Amino acid sequence: MATGKFRVGVPRDALDKSDNPIFDSGLLDMLTDPAVEWRYYDAPVPELSPKVAADFDALCVMGGRIGHSGLAVGRVRLIARFGVGYDNVDVAACTEHGVLLTLAPDGVRRPVATSVIALMLALAHKLLIKDKLTRAGRWAEKLDHIGTGLTGRVLGAIGMGNIGAEVFRLAQPFGLRLIAHDPLAKPVVARALGVELVDFDTVLRTADFVSVMCPLSECTRELIGPRELGLMKPTAYLINTARGPIVQE
């Protein structure tokens, strides 16, 4: 029931097991206006319920789906995605009910890009198996798992948007050849980053590291399947830091 104040819902996904905030985002510190109050709500599983939606004017959203039934209640005026991508929000329903939908590209660009670089380094140097050998005291086996390094290898991106461009910026010092496929990529941006724009199959055939960094849509759902994996080098690695359904698991 409305209290007269503008009520903001923050998902419990943003809390750890001890109910402490996972992210030091300063979000709650910003909600100090006396006309605004905030409360935690349970993440929508599988979808935001009308009961929860009726209690808030604005929702910060991490996981779960925001569909027509929740928005039809008519109270929610703003949905703020904690990150990027609209795949878990019914955009048409937002339009129909006059709900403003926002995302936060600057909040995830560097963290996701550094994760891609970290995964590449871990794979190239076989850090996972070496960690297990070290913990088991099997020092003599380290020479059985010599890595390849990154210098002279090919990094290929499927998608060169906000995050993809940041990955290429961070990859500059490693001596990699950089290629990408993205129908919407700006050639001037690619040239500035030293990235060669190529077709989809060329990325798969050529890259030692194929990094999936495109949004999930009906066009990209199950984009990577048996045919695409068959085009990749037997020694290549597939890194998906985008949405899971882009790859046919």
Short mmCIF file of C-alpha atoms in Angstrom, two decimals:
data_model
loop_
_atom_site.label_atom_id
_atom_site.label_comp_id
_atom_site.label_asym_id
_atom_site.label_seq_id
_atom_site.Cartn_x
_atom_site.Cartn_y
_atom_site.Cartn_z
CA MET A 1 0.00 0.00 0.00
CA ALA A 2 1.38 3.42 -0.92
CA THR A 3 2.73 5.59 1.91
CA GLY A 4 3.02 8.87 0.03
CA LYS A 5 6.78 8.40 -0.30
CA PHE A 6 8.52 7.24 -3.46
CA ARG A 7 9.42 3.65 -2.62
CA VAL A 8 12.46 1.96 -4.16
CA GLY A 9 12.89 -1.81 -4.14
CA VAL A 10 16.39 -3.28 -3.81
CA PRO A 11 16.73 -7.04 -4.51
CA ARG A 12 17.92 -9.36 -1.77
CA ASP A 13 20.31 -10.72 -4.40
CA ALA A 14 22.45 -7.73 -3.43
CA LEU A 15 23.02 -9.22 0.06
CA ASP A 16 25.37 -11.99 1.13
CA LYS A 17 24.44 -14.83 3.48
CA SER A 18 25.00 -12.52 6.46
CA ASP A 19 22.69 -9.88 4.98
CA ASN A 20 25.57 -7.54 4.23
CA PRO A 21 25.64 -5.65 0.90
CA ILE A 22 27.69 -7.51 -1.71
CA PHE A 23 28.52 -4.41 -3.70
CA ASP A 24 29.97 -1.24 -2.23
CA SER A 25 27.99 0.80 -4.73
CA GLY A 26 26.81 3.60 -2.47
CA LEU A 27 23.28 2.94 -3.74
CA LEU A 28 21.62 3.07 -0.36
CA ASP A 29 23.61 6.14 0.65
CA MET A 30 22.05 7.99 -2.27
CA LEU A 31 18.53 7.22 -1.11
CA THR A 32 18.57 9.87 1.63
CA ASP A 33 15.83 12.14 0.31
CA PRO A 34 13.07 12.27 2.98
CA ALA A 35 10.51 11.78 0.21
CA VAL A 36 12.15 8.47 -0.75
CA GLU A 37 12.26 5.19 1.12
CA TRP A 38 13.74 1.84 0.13
CA ARG A 39 13.10 -1.75 1.05
CA TYR A 40 14.54 -5.09 0.08
CA TYR A 41 12.41 -7.46 -1.96
CA ASP A 42 12.84 -11.11 -2.86
CA ALA A 43 14.20 -11.62 -6.35
CA PRO A 44 11.48 -12.50 -8.86
CA VAL A 45 11.42 -16.28 -9.36
CA PRO A 46 10.66 -16.90 -12.10
CA GLU A 47 8.91 -13.57 -12.64
CA LEU A 48 8.04 -10.42 -10.69
CA SER A 49 4.69 -10.96 -9.00
CA PRO A 50 1.89 -8.38 -9.02
CA LYS A 51 1.96 -8.42 -5.20
CA VAL A 52 5.59 -7.26 -5.07
CA ALA A 53 5.13 -4.81 -7.92
CA ALA A 54 2.22 -3.16 -6.11
CA ASP A 55 4.55 -2.18 -3.27
CA PHE A 56 7.15 -0.16 -5.22
CA ASP A 57 7.47 2.87 -7.45
CA ALA A 58 10.94 1.89 -8.67
CA LEU A 59 12.84 -1.39 -8.77
CA CYS A 60 16.54 -2.14 -8.97
CA VAL A 61 16.74 -5.43 -10.86
CA MET A 62 19.49 -8.05 -10.97
CA GLY A 63 18.15 -11.51 -11.81
CA GLY A 64 14.66 -12.83 -12.47
CA ARG A 65 12.23 -11.71 -15.12
CA ILE A 66 10.11 -8.58 -15.18
CA GLY A 67 7.03 -9.34 -17.25
CA HIS A 68 3.63 -7.95 -18.16
CA SER A 69 1.74 -9.23 -15.10
CA GLY A 70 3.88 -7.29 -12.64
CA LEU A 71 3.92 -4.07 -14.61
CA ALA A 72 0.18 -4.20 -15.28
CA VAL A 73 -0.44 -3.34 -11.62
CA GLY A 74 0.41 0.20 -12.61
CA ARG A 75 2.54 1.41 -9.69
CA VAL A 76 6.08 0.76 -10.94
CA ARG A 77 7.37 3.78 -12.87
CA LEU A 78 11.07 2.92 -13.14
CA ILE A 79 13.11 -0.26 -13.57
CA ALA A 80 16.86 0.14 -13.15
CA ARG A 81 18.90 -2.82 -14.40
CA PHE A 82 21.90 -3.56 -12.20
CA GLY A 83 24.20 -4.08 -15.17
CA VAL A 84 23.41 -4.34 -18.87
CA GLY A 85 21.03 -6.23 -21.11
CA TYR A 86 17.25 -6.13 -21.40
CA ASP A 87 16.77 -9.85 -21.96
CA ASN A 88 15.07 -10.39 -18.57
CA VAL A 89 12.72 -7.41 -18.94
CA ASP A 90 9.61 -7.28 -21.12
CA VAL A 91 10.45 -4.07 -22.98
CA ALA A 92 7.12 -4.02 -24.79
CA ALA A 93 5.29 -4.19 -21.45
CA CYS A 94 7.40 -1.30 -20.15
CA THR A 95 6.41 0.74 -23.18
CA GLU A 96 2.75 -0.18 -22.81
CA HIS A 97 2.62 0.83 -19.15
CA GLY A 98 4.86 3.89 -19.37
CA VAL A 99 7.71 2.42 -17.31
CA LEU A 100 11.17 3.94 -17.70
CA LEU A 101 13.87 1.29 -18.19
CA THR A 102 17.55 2.02 -17.55
CA LEU A 103 20.82 0.09 -17.45
CA ALA A 104 24.33 0.76 -16.13
CA PRO A 105 26.96 0.08 -18.82
CA ASP A 106 29.74 1.92 -17.01
CA GLY A 107 29.23 -0.25 -13.94
CA VAL A 108 30.11 -3.51 -15.70
CA ARG A 109 32.41 -2.51 -18.55
CA ARG A 110 35.73 -2.73 -16.69
CA PRO A 111 34.83 -5.61 -14.31
CA VAL A 112 33.66 -7.90 -17.13
CA ALA A 113 36.55 -6.91 -19.40
CA THR A 114 39.12 -7.67 -16.70
CA SER A 115 37.38 -11.01 -16.12
CA VAL A 116 37.91 -11.89 -19.79
CA ILE A 117 41.61 -11.05 -19.54
CA ALA A 118 41.90 -13.02 -16.29
CA LEU A 119 40.28 -16.07 -17.87
CA MET A 120 42.57 -15.85 -20.89
CA LEU A 121 45.64 -15.74 -18.66
CA ALA A 122 44.39 -18.63 -16.55
CA LEU A 123 43.73 -20.75 -19.64
CA ALA A 124 46.93 -19.83 -21.46
CA HIS A 125 49.06 -20.69 -18.44
CA LYS A 126 46.94 -23.65 -17.27
CA LEU A 127 46.58 -22.10 -13.84
CA LEU A 128 43.69 -24.31 -12.71
CA ILE A 129 45.57 -27.59 -13.10
CA LYS A 130 48.75 -26.04 -11.71
CA ASP A 131 46.85 -24.84 -8.65
CA LYS A 132 45.56 -28.37 -8.06
CA LEU A 133 49.04 -29.86 -8.49
CA THR A 134 50.52 -27.33 -6.08
CA ARG A 135 47.92 -28.03 -3.41
CA ALA A 136 48.53 -31.77 -3.81
CA GLY A 137 52.31 -31.36 -3.58
CA ARG A 138 52.81 -32.88 -7.04
CA TRP A 139 55.60 -30.50 -8.03
CA ALA A 140 57.28 -32.86 -10.50
CA GLU A 141 54.25 -32.83 -12.79
CA LYS A 142 54.40 -29.12 -13.58
CA LEU A 143 56.37 -29.67 -16.79
CA ASP A 144 53.52 -31.82 -18.10
CA HIS A 145 51.34 -28.71 -18.17
CA ILE A 146 53.38 -25.95 -19.77
CA GLY A 147 51.19 -23.11 -20.96
CA THR A 148 51.24 -21.26 -24.25
CA GLY A 149 51.22 -17.64 -23.09
CA LEU A 150 49.42 -14.89 -24.99
CA THR A 151 52.11 -13.34 -27.17
CA GLY A 152 51.48 -14.08 -30.84
CA ARG A 153 48.07 -15.61 -30.18
CA VAL A 154 44.80 -14.44 -31.69
CA LEU A 155 41.98 -12.97 -29.62
CA GLY A 156 38.68 -13.02 -31.48
CA ALA A 157 35.54 -11.32 -30.21
CA ILE A 158 31.93 -12.01 -31.06
CA GLY A 159 30.62 -8.53 -30.33
CA MET A 160 32.65 -5.35 -29.99
CA GLY A 161 30.38 -3.05 -28.06
CA ASN A 162 30.97 -1.43 -24.69
CA ILE A 163 32.63 -4.44 -23.05
CA GLY A 164 34.30 -5.81 -26.17
CA ALA A 165 36.07 -2.54 -26.87
CA GLU A 166 37.26 -2.42 -23.26
CA VAL A 167 38.68 -5.95 -23.56
CA PHE A 168 40.68 -4.89 -26.60
CA ARG A 169 41.97 -1.82 -24.75
CA LEU A 170 43.19 -3.99 -21.89
CA ALA A 171 44.69 -6.55 -24.29
CA GLN A 172 47.01 -4.04 -25.96
CA PRO A 173 50.21 -4.90 -23.99
CA PHE A 174 50.02 -8.67 -24.52
CA GLY A 175 51.17 -8.87 -28.14
CA LEU A 176 47.97 -10.45 -29.40
CA ARG A 177 46.47 -10.24 -32.86
CA LEU A 178 43.00 -8.76 -32.38
CA ILE A 179 40.00 -9.64 -34.57
CA ALA A 180 36.27 -9.20 -34.11
CA HIS A 181 32.90 -9.77 -35.70
CA ASP A 182 30.13 -7.29 -34.99
CA PRO A 183 27.74 -6.01 -37.68
CA LEU A 184 27.27 -2.82 -35.67
CA ALA A 185 30.95 -2.15 -34.94
CA LYS A 186 32.31 1.24 -35.95
CA PRO A 187 35.38 0.85 -38.21
CA VAL A 188 36.95 4.00 -36.77
CA VAL A 189 36.79 2.52 -33.26
CA ALA A 190 38.20 -0.80 -34.46
CA ARG A 191 41.11 0.91 -36.22
CA ALA A 192 41.91 2.95 -33.12
CA LEU A 193 42.11 -0.26 -31.09
CA GLY A 194 44.10 -2.18 -33.69
CA VAL A 195 41.22 -4.58 -34.27
CA GLU A 196 40.58 -6.22 -37.64
CA LEU A 197 36.86 -6.62 -38.38
CA VAL A 198 36.17 -9.99 -40.02
CA ASP A 199 33.20 -12.26 -40.65
CA PHE A 200 31.76 -14.59 -38.04
CA ASP A 201 33.30 -17.82 -39.32
CA THR A 202 36.74 -16.22 -39.65
CA VAL A 203 36.73 -15.38 -35.95
CA LEU A 204 35.92 -18.99 -35.11
CA ARG A 205 38.50 -20.48 -37.47
CA THR A 206 41.32 -18.09 -36.61
CA ALA A 207 41.13 -17.21 -32.93
CA ASP A 208 42.99 -19.00 -30.16
CA PHE A 209 40.57 -17.35 -27.73
CA VAL A 210 36.99 -16.77 -28.86
CA SER A 211 35.33 -14.33 -26.49
CA VAL A 212 31.54 -14.03 -26.66
CA MET A 213 30.53 -10.49 -25.72
CA CYS A 214 27.27 -9.85 -27.56
CA PRO A 215 23.82 -9.27 -26.04
CA LEU A 216 21.26 -12.05 -25.86
CA SER A 217 18.49 -11.66 -28.42
CA GLU A 218 16.48 -13.90 -30.70
CA CYS A 219 19.28 -13.45 -33.26
CA THR A 220 22.05 -14.52 -30.87
CA ARG A 221 20.27 -17.25 -28.90
CA GLU A 222 22.21 -20.50 -29.45
CA LEU A 223 24.54 -18.61 -31.77
CA ILE A 224 27.37 -20.99 -30.84
CA GLY A 225 26.48 -24.61 -31.51
CA PRO A 226 28.04 -27.81 -32.92
CA ARG A 227 28.80 -26.25 -36.32
CA GLU A 228 30.51 -23.25 -34.77
CA LEU A 229 32.51 -25.31 -32.30
CA GLY A 230 33.59 -27.52 -35.18
CA LEU A 231 35.09 -24.51 -36.94
CA MET A 232 37.33 -23.66 -33.99
CA LYS A 233 40.88 -24.89 -33.62
CA PRO A 234 41.17 -28.01 -31.43
CA THR A 235 43.45 -25.97 -29.17
CA ALA A 236 41.20 -22.89 -29.01
CA TYR A 237 39.27 -21.72 -25.97
CA LEU A 238 35.70 -20.40 -25.85
CA ILE A 239 35.05 -17.73 -23.22
CA ASN A 240 31.44 -16.68 -22.67
CA THR A 241 31.01 -13.74 -20.32
CA ALA A 242 27.74 -12.77 -21.99
CA ARG A 243 24.50 -14.74 -21.47
CA GLY A 244 24.51 -18.52 -21.18
CA PRO A 245 21.81 -19.22 -23.82
CA ILE A 246 24.05 -17.73 -26.53
CA VAL A 247 25.95 -21.04 -26.40
CA GLN A 248 24.19 -24.37 -26.91
CA GLU A 249 25.45 -26.08 -23.78
#
